[in-house]
Each structure stands twice: as C-alpha cells, then as structure tokens.
Amino acid sequence: MNRCVEPEWLDELPEADPRAIGSRRDLRRLNQWMGNASIMASALGSLPIDGKPWRMVEVGAGDGSFLSRVARRLGAGWQGTRATLLDRQNVIAEDAGLGFRKLGWEVEVVTRDVLEWCEETGPRLGTVVIANLFLHHFGRNQLEALLRGIARRSSFFVAVEPRRSLFSLAFSRLVGLIACNAVTRHDAPVSVRAGFCGNELSRLWPGTEGWVIREHSAGPFSHLFVARAKV
Ligand SMILES: C[S@@+](CC[C@H](N)C(=O)[O-])C[C@H]1O[C@@H](n2cnc3c(N)ncnc32)[C@H](O)[C@@H]1O
C-alpha cells in the first residue's frame, strides 16, 4: 500500500464543534485499543532518570490526555519533568493539568503550528520530544522539515504512529463498532493510509551518524520510531 496523505476532518472542524469534541473523546479510546501510551512509556523508560528532570515537548498534543496517561505509567522517577503540550488548537482537557500536578509534573500549553516551533531555538540536551498519531498528518516535504527541526531541538525523540498495513486498515474501517462518530470513522482509515511501515521515518531522519535509531511495528496497529543522540 503506497503512502497517501489526505485532509482529516478533525483538523478542519472548529475546536468547540460537538463533532470534534466527540472525535477527540474517540481518540482517547483508540489510543487505548492501540496500546499507544504503554508503547510510548516503555520507549521513554529506556532513558536514564537519575537526578534529571527532563524537558519534554509533545508535538500535536491534542487535549493532553495522552501525555497524562504516559506520565502515570512512567511513575515517580519522572517527577519534576517540565512538559510542553504543543498543538495548533487550544483543546486541553480541563482535568489534564490537575492530573499532571498530582504526578509532580510542570506543564505549559503552547498553541502554535509545529513548523513554526521547529524554526525556533531552545536547549537541545535534556529535551525529549514525543509525537503520538501526529507525524502522519504531513506529506514528505513537511515531514522532512519537521524531523529536521525536532533533531535540532532534542536529544531523544519518540513517535508512535498508525502502522500502514492491511490489518490496521481493516480495523480502522470498523471503529464504528466501538461507537466512534462520523468524524473518527472518516479519519481512522485516512490516518492508516498516511501511516508508516518499514524504515520510512529513519530514511527521512537527518544526520543518522549522530543518532541511535530504531523503527519497527509495535502493538497490534502501531509503528514506533525512536532516535537517541549519541552525545
Ligand atoms: C490525531 S490528533 C492526536 C492528538 C494526541 N497526540 C493524541 O494522541 O490524542 C493530531 C493533533 O495534531 C494537531 N495538529 C495537526 N497539525 C498540526 C500542526 N501543523 N501544528 C501543531 N499541531 C497540529 C491537531 O490539532 C490534533 O490535535
């Protein structure tokens, strides 16, 4: 199946549209079915936690509920993490901030386009960038620019994306059975066709010499990419 990027309805609906609110709720359920919080937490778990509050940026963070699930799984060793939830829509769930505070995380919300953020400067060492169900929104040229920006601004990057496979595509066409709304029923197969397989992300990652990279399928429907700077 060739990769094909098409517009997703959730990206085009106003933030407060009830269909968008319903679809963001569906996303939380889909993340659970896909096991993405656990895939992300175990990839992050390979980082040393001794004495280091990490800076973490989730790009395309949506309502923040994904990172709050990941934070719960990471446990006490990650207390003090300073997280930035970046999304071009301001849709942070009301209870997300409270969940982070209980875990001892500091959180700031940044509402802007990720490609603008990529152009800025910021500390690279000690910065972890994560993306969940996000990279697949971008066609090849934008994806290259995005990965270049992330590589410049972080020393550890983890992405969990839809796996582009016939199995994932078949499941994505059945999301109505778990009560997903019309927006999600449209966007799920679109996301799978725009997803990744093989070593597609590694091939787009800039300057592979300075990085340890792994990329493979993860869970029933997901594709994992991890890049760790050698320094
Ligand atoms: C499929 S949702 C995933 C949200 C979250 N990561 C999760 O797993 O629940 C993709 C998110 O990317 C955001 N997004 C899409 N294009 C963006 C861009 N160019 N810059 C910043 N955010 C973007 C959308 O607003 C949406 O919240």
mmCIF file of C-alpha atoms and ligand atoms in Angstrom:
data_model
loop_
_atom_site.group_PDB
_atom_site.id
_atom_site.type_symbol
_atom_site.label_atom_id
_atom_site.label_comp_id
_atom_site.label_asym_id
_atom_site.label_seq_id
_atom_site.Cartn_x
_atom_site.Cartn_y
_atom_site.Cartn_z
ATOM 1 C CA MET A 1 0.000 0.000 0.000
ATOM 2 C CA ASN A 2 1.542 3.345 -1.030
ATOM 3 C CA ARG A 3 1.500 6.174 1.499
ATOM 4 C CA CYS A 4 -1.285 8.705 0.832
ATOM 5 C CA VAL A 5 -1.853 11.877 2.893
ATOM 6 C CA GLU A 6 -5.361 13.357 2.776
ATOM 7 C CA PRO A 7 -7.015 16.005 4.998
ATOM 8 C CA GLU A 8 -8.556 14.725 8.238
ATOM 9 C CA TRP A 9 -11.918 16.177 9.292
ATOM 10 C CA LEU A 10 -10.836 16.712 12.906
ATOM 11 C CA ASP A 11 -8.136 19.118 11.716
ATOM 12 C CA GLU A 12 -10.678 21.195 9.827
ATOM 13 C CA LEU A 13 -13.500 21.440 12.359
ATOM 14 C CA PRO A 14 -13.645 24.342 14.855
ATOM 15 C CA GLU A 15 -12.273 23.348 18.268
ATOM 16 C CA ALA A 16 -15.645 23.615 20.027
ATOM 17 C CA ASP A 17 -17.704 21.803 17.360
ATOM 18 C CA PRO A 18 -19.534 18.908 19.094
ATOM 19 C CA ARG A 19 -18.365 16.507 16.344
ATOM 20 C CA ALA A 20 -14.734 17.497 17.070
ATOM 21 C CA ILE A 21 -15.259 17.121 20.822
ATOM 22 C CA GLY A 22 -16.746 13.650 20.220
ATOM 23 C CA SER A 23 -13.873 12.676 17.946
ATOM 24 C CA ARG A 24 -11.254 13.744 20.493
ATOM 25 C CA ARG A 25 -13.080 11.534 23.010
ATOM 26 C CA ASP A 26 -12.905 8.671 20.462
ATOM 27 C CA LEU A 27 -9.166 9.271 20.107
ATOM 28 C CA ARG A 28 -8.667 8.549 23.803
ATOM 29 C CA ARG A 29 -10.441 5.212 23.316
ATOM 30 C CA LEU A 30 -8.496 4.419 20.143
ATOM 31 C CA ASN A 31 -5.212 5.171 21.900
ATOM 32 C CA GLN A 32 -6.242 2.571 24.494
ATOM 33 C CA TRP A 33 -7.084 -0.046 21.849
ATOM 34 C CA MET A 34 -3.773 0.638 20.126
ATOM 35 C CA GLY A 35 -1.825 0.444 23.402
ATOM 36 C CA ASN A 36 -0.006 3.646 22.467
ATOM 37 C CA ALA A 37 0.522 5.048 25.998
ATOM 38 C CA SER A 38 2.186 1.830 27.031
ATOM 39 C CA ILE A 39 4.336 1.710 23.848
ATOM 40 C CA MET A 40 5.400 5.319 24.461
ATOM 41 C CA ALA A 41 6.100 4.801 28.173
ATOM 42 C CA SER A 42 8.253 1.760 27.540
ATOM 43 C CA ALA A 43 10.279 3.624 24.864
ATOM 44 C CA LEU A 44 10.773 6.540 27.294
ATOM 45 C CA GLY A 45 11.609 4.077 30.065
ATOM 46 C CA SER A 46 14.958 3.383 28.362
ATOM 47 C CA LEU A 47 16.132 6.893 29.318
ATOM 48 C CA PRO A 48 18.196 7.339 32.479
ATOM 49 C CA ILE A 49 16.151 9.136 35.120
ATOM 50 C CA ASP A 50 18.860 9.649 37.729
ATOM 51 C CA GLY A 51 18.735 13.162 39.058
ATOM 52 C CA LYS A 52 17.424 14.655 35.867
ATOM 53 C CA PRO A 53 14.165 16.470 35.434
ATOM 54 C CA TRP A 54 13.702 16.150 31.697
ATOM 55 C CA ARG A 55 12.165 18.776 29.470
ATOM 56 C CA MET A 56 9.532 17.096 27.372
ATOM 57 C CA VAL A 57 7.629 18.512 24.406
ATOM 58 C CA GLU A 58 4.665 16.678 22.930
ATOM 59 C CA VAL A 59 4.071 17.972 19.417
ATOM 60 C CA GLY A 60 0.444 17.710 18.260
ATOM 61 C CA ALA A 61 -0.597 17.045 21.860
ATOM 62 C CA GLY A 62 -4.358 17.408 21.304
ATOM 63 C CA ASP A 63 -6.218 17.537 24.622
ATOM 64 C CA GLY A 64 -3.184 16.439 26.683
ATOM 65 C CA SER A 65 -4.816 13.233 27.850
ATOM 66 C CA PHE A 66 -2.328 11.017 26.003
ATOM 67 C CA LEU A 67 0.699 12.503 27.778
ATOM 68 C CA SER A 68 -1.085 12.414 31.118
ATOM 69 C CA ARG A 69 -1.598 8.637 30.656
ATOM 70 C CA VAL A 70 2.053 8.235 29.703
ATOM 71 C CA ALA A 71 3.133 10.266 32.749
ATOM 72 C CA ARG A 72 1.104 7.990 35.039
ATOM 73 C CA ARG A 73 2.817 4.943 33.564
ATOM 74 C CA LEU A 74 6.313 6.440 33.899
ATOM 75 C CA GLY A 75 5.870 6.731 37.647
ATOM 76 C CA ALA A 76 7.626 8.611 40.421
ATOM 77 C CA GLY A 77 11.097 8.648 38.827
ATOM 78 C CA TRP A 78 9.843 11.224 36.350
ATOM 79 C CA GLN A 79 8.581 13.710 38.956
ATOM 80 C CA GLY A 80 9.802 17.199 38.129
ATOM 81 C CA THR A 81 9.506 16.728 34.360
ATOM 82 C CA ARG A 82 8.759 20.025 32.659
ATOM 83 C CA ALA A 83 6.356 19.253 29.838
ATOM 84 C CA THR A 84 5.144 21.423 26.975
ATOM 85 C CA LEU A 85 1.911 20.467 25.244
ATOM 86 C CA LEU A 86 2.128 21.971 21.768
ATOM 87 C CA ASP A 87 -0.809 21.989 19.378
ATOM 88 C CA ARG A 88 -2.162 24.491 16.913
ATOM 89 C CA GLN A 89 -5.582 24.145 18.575
ATOM 90 C CA ASN A 90 -6.167 25.006 22.219
ATOM 91 C CA VAL A 91 -8.132 21.930 23.267
ATOM 92 C CA ILE A 92 -6.523 20.931 26.551
ATOM 93 C CA ALA A 93 -8.884 18.856 28.680
ATOM 94 C CA GLU A 94 -9.853 20.634 31.933
ATOM 95 C CA ASP A 95 -8.690 17.747 34.101
ATOM 96 C CA ALA A 96 -5.340 17.283 32.282
ATOM 97 C CA GLY A 97 -3.488 19.981 34.290
ATOM 98 C CA LEU A 98 -4.694 18.529 37.570
ATOM 99 C CA GLY A 99 -3.505 15.028 36.614
ATOM 100 C CA PHE A 100 -0.006 16.346 35.841
ATOM 101 C CA ARG A 101 0.202 18.351 39.059
ATOM 102 C CA LYS A 102 -0.674 15.238 41.100
ATOM 103 C CA LEU A 103 2.257 13.456 39.431
ATOM 104 C CA GLY A 104 4.639 16.314 40.176
ATOM 105 C CA TRP A 105 4.964 17.402 36.544
ATOM 106 C CA GLU A 106 5.011 21.062 35.459
ATOM 107 C CA VAL A 107 3.049 21.697 32.301
ATOM 108 C CA GLU A 108 2.804 24.606 29.903
ATOM 109 C CA VAL A 109 0.473 24.790 26.929
ATOM 110 C CA VAL A 110 1.713 26.281 23.660
ATOM 111 C CA THR A 111 -0.819 26.978 20.923
ATOM 112 C CA ARG A 112 1.028 27.213 17.621
ATOM 113 C CA ASP A 113 1.941 25.468 14.425
ATOM 114 C CA VAL A 114 4.678 22.893 14.931
ATOM 115 C CA LEU A 115 6.591 24.023 11.844
ATOM 116 C CA GLU A 116 6.990 27.492 13.390
ATOM 117 C CA TRP A 117 8.209 25.909 16.638
ATOM 118 C CA CYS A 118 10.770 23.933 14.613
ATOM 119 C CA GLU A 119 12.340 27.168 13.411
ATOM 120 C CA GLU A 120 12.957 28.480 16.938
ATOM 121 C CA THR A 121 15.956 27.811 19.131
ATOM 122 C CA GLY A 122 15.929 26.119 22.531
ATOM 123 C CA PRO A 123 18.069 23.805 24.682
ATOM 124 C CA ARG A 124 18.686 20.503 22.914
ATOM 125 C CA LEU A 125 20.425 18.377 25.525
ATOM 126 C CA GLY A 126 17.963 17.011 28.070
ATOM 127 C CA THR A 127 14.999 17.729 25.792
ATOM 128 C CA VAL A 128 12.748 14.842 24.837
ATOM 129 C CA VAL A 129 10.232 15.321 22.029
ATOM 130 C CA ILE A 130 7.349 12.914 21.602
ATOM 131 C CA ALA A 131 4.620 12.585 18.979
ATOM 132 C CA ASN A 132 1.584 10.328 19.045
ATOM 133 C CA LEU A 133 -0.660 9.927 15.990
ATOM 134 C CA PHE A 134 0.822 13.131 14.611
ATOM 135 C CA LEU A 135 3.599 12.715 12.020
ATOM 136 C CA HIS A 136 1.232 11.016 9.607
ATOM 137 C CA HIS A 137 -0.517 14.371 9.036
ATOM 138 C CA PHE A 138 2.442 15.565 6.964
ATOM 139 C CA GLY A 139 3.487 14.921 3.387
ATOM 140 C CA ARG A 140 7.105 14.193 2.585
ATOM 141 C CA ASN A 141 8.493 17.753 2.339
ATOM 142 C CA GLN A 142 6.852 18.995 5.518
ATOM 143 C CA LEU A 143 7.787 15.806 7.323
ATOM 144 C CA GLU A 144 11.432 16.303 6.395
ATOM 145 C CA ALA A 145 11.325 19.879 7.732
ATOM 146 C CA LEU A 146 9.577 18.689 10.894
ATOM 147 C CA LEU A 147 12.082 15.908 11.594
ATOM 148 C CA ARG A 148 14.976 18.291 10.895
ATOM 149 C CA GLY A 149 13.546 20.734 13.445
ATOM 150 C CA ILE A 150 12.969 18.001 16.033
ATOM 151 C CA ALA A 151 16.507 16.640 15.569
ATOM 152 C CA ARG A 152 17.875 20.170 16.099
ATOM 153 C CA ARG A 153 15.805 20.754 19.225
ATOM 154 C CA SER A 154 16.001 17.416 21.068
ATOM 155 C CA SER A 155 18.361 14.660 22.119
ATOM 156 C CA PHE A 156 15.668 11.961 22.274
ATOM 157 C CA PHE A 157 12.633 11.573 20.045
ATOM 158 C CA VAL A 158 9.860 9.003 20.123
ATOM 159 C CA ALA A 159 6.967 8.790 17.672
ATOM 160 C CA VAL A 160 4.081 6.323 17.792
ATOM 161 C CA GLU A 161 2.122 6.400 14.553
ATOM 162 C CA PRO A 162 -0.514 4.370 12.740
ATOM 163 C CA ARG A 163 1.001 1.341 11.066
ATOM 164 C CA ARG A 164 0.265 1.330 7.352
ATOM 165 C CA SER A 165 -0.863 -2.262 6.919
ATOM 166 C CA LEU A 166 -3.899 -4.105 5.591
ATOM 167 C CA PHE A 167 -4.613 -5.341 9.130
ATOM 168 C CA SER A 168 -4.677 -1.793 10.567
ATOM 169 C CA LEU A 169 -6.740 -0.601 7.614
ATOM 170 C CA ALA A 170 -9.326 -3.343 8.192
ATOM 171 C CA PHE A 171 -9.608 -2.410 11.892
ATOM 172 C CA SER A 172 -9.806 1.302 11.084
ATOM 173 C CA ARG A 173 -12.913 0.627 8.979
ATOM 174 C CA LEU A 174 -14.592 -0.990 11.984
ATOM 175 C CA VAL A 175 -14.213 1.823 14.524
ATOM 176 C CA GLY A 176 -17.980 2.424 14.319
ATOM 177 C CA LEU A 177 -18.341 -0.853 16.250
ATOM 178 C CA ILE A 178 -16.725 0.811 19.267
ATOM 179 C CA ALA A 179 -19.145 3.740 18.897
ATOM 180 C CA CYS A 180 -16.758 6.183 17.173
ATOM 181 C CA ASN A 181 -18.512 9.111 15.487
ATOM 182 C CA ALA A 182 -18.631 10.045 11.796
ATOM 183 C CA VAL A 183 -15.504 12.233 12.032
ATOM 184 C CA THR A 184 -13.454 9.412 13.547
ATOM 185 C CA ARG A 185 -14.920 6.878 11.103
ATOM 186 C CA HIS A 186 -13.645 9.093 8.282
ATOM 187 C CA ASP A 187 -10.279 9.956 9.834
ATOM 188 C CA ALA A 188 -9.251 6.470 11.022
ATOM 189 C CA PRO A 189 -8.692 4.879 7.569
ATOM 190 C CA VAL A 190 -7.265 8.170 6.250
ATOM 191 C CA SER A 191 -4.702 8.039 9.099
ATOM 192 C CA VAL A 192 -3.748 4.438 8.367
ATOM 193 C CA ARG A 193 -3.183 5.162 4.667
ATOM 194 C CA ALA A 194 -0.950 8.111 5.725
ATOM 195 C CA GLY A 195 0.829 5.983 8.349
ATOM 196 C CA PHE A 196 4.250 4.354 8.179
ATOM 197 C CA CYS A 197 5.939 0.997 7.745
ATOM 198 C CA GLY A 198 9.437 -0.410 7.156
ATOM 199 C CA ASN A 199 12.147 2.177 7.848
ATOM 200 C CA GLU A 200 10.385 5.118 6.215
ATOM 201 C CA LEU A 201 10.974 7.531 9.104
ATOM 202 C CA SER A 202 14.621 6.505 9.583
ATOM 203 C CA ARG A 203 15.240 7.328 5.934
ATOM 204 C CA LEU A 204 13.877 10.842 6.477
ATOM 205 C CA TRP A 205 15.715 11.453 9.767
ATOM 206 C CA PRO A 206 18.615 13.905 9.234
ATOM 207 C CA GLY A 207 22.244 13.067 10.036
ATOM 208 C CA THR A 208 21.774 9.470 11.172
ATOM 209 C CA GLU A 209 25.505 9.191 12.161
ATOM 210 C CA GLY A 210 24.995 11.125 15.411
ATOM 211 C CA TRP A 211 21.975 9.044 16.462
ATOM 212 C CA VAL A 212 20.987 5.565 17.562
ATOM 213 C CA ILE A 213 17.775 4.795 15.734
ATOM 214 C CA ARG A 214 15.196 2.057 15.890
ATOM 215 C CA GLU A 215 11.988 1.729 13.935
ATOM 216 C CA HIS A 216 9.563 -1.183 13.913
ATOM 217 C CA SER A 217 5.967 -2.238 14.395
ATOM 218 C CA ALA A 218 4.617 -2.033 17.950
ATOM 219 C CA GLY A 219 1.363 -3.355 19.366
ATOM 220 C CA PRO A 220 -1.357 -4.521 17.007
ATOM 221 C CA PHE A 221 -1.754 -1.345 14.930
ATOM 222 C CA SER A 222 1.175 0.982 15.626
ATOM 223 C CA HIS A 223 4.575 1.906 14.241
ATOM 224 C CA LEU A 224 7.354 3.058 16.575
ATOM 225 C CA PHE A 225 10.292 5.336 15.762
ATOM 226 C CA VAL A 226 12.946 6.163 18.381
ATOM 227 C CA ALA A 227 16.014 8.363 17.841
ATOM 228 C CA ARG A 228 18.559 8.949 20.583
ATOM 229 C CA ALA A 229 21.502 11.331 20.209
ATOM 230 C CA LYS A 230 24.863 9.656 20.797
ATOM 231 C CA VAL A 231 26.175 12.565 22.911
HETATM 232 C C1 LIG B 1 -4.813 12.847 15.742
HETATM 233 S S1 LIG B 1 -4.614 14.190 16.867
HETATM 234 C C2 LIG B 1 -3.558 13.435 18.087
HETATM 235 C C3 LIG B 1 -3.592 14.157 19.405
HETATM 236 C C4 LIG B 1 -2.785 13.490 20.552
HETATM 237 N N1 LIG B 1 -1.392 13.323 20.195
HETATM 238 C C5 LIG B 1 -3.423 12.191 20.949
HETATM 239 O O1 LIG B 1 -2.844 11.124 20.715
HETATM 240 O O2 LIG B 1 -4.544 12.220 21.499
HETATM 241 C C6 LIG B 1 -3.483 15.239 15.978
HETATM 242 C C7 LIG B 1 -3.301 16.612 16.600
HETATM 243 O O3 LIG B 1 -2.335 17.313 15.808
HETATM 244 C C8 LIG B 1 -2.694 18.678 15.765
HETATM 245 N N2 LIG B 1 -2.042 19.288 14.586
HETATM 246 C C9 LIG B 1 -2.240 18.985 13.288
HETATM 247 N N3 LIG B 1 -1.415 19.721 12.517
HETATM 248 C C10 LIG B 1 -0.677 20.498 13.361
HETATM 249 C C11 LIG B 1 0.360 21.469 13.163
HETATM 250 N N4 LIG B 1 0.785 21.793 11.934
HETATM 251 N N5 LIG B 1 0.916 22.049 14.256
HETATM 252 C C12 LIG B 1 0.502 21.726 15.515
HETATM 253 N N6 LIG B 1 -0.488 20.820 15.751
HETATM 254 C C13 LIG B 1 -1.067 20.214 14.693
HETATM 255 C C14 LIG B 1 -4.197 18.683 15.699
HETATM 256 O O4 LIG B 1 -4.742 19.912 16.158
HETATM 257 C C15 LIG B 1 -4.542 17.487 16.624
HETATM 258 O O5 LIG B 1 -4.765 17.917 17.945
#
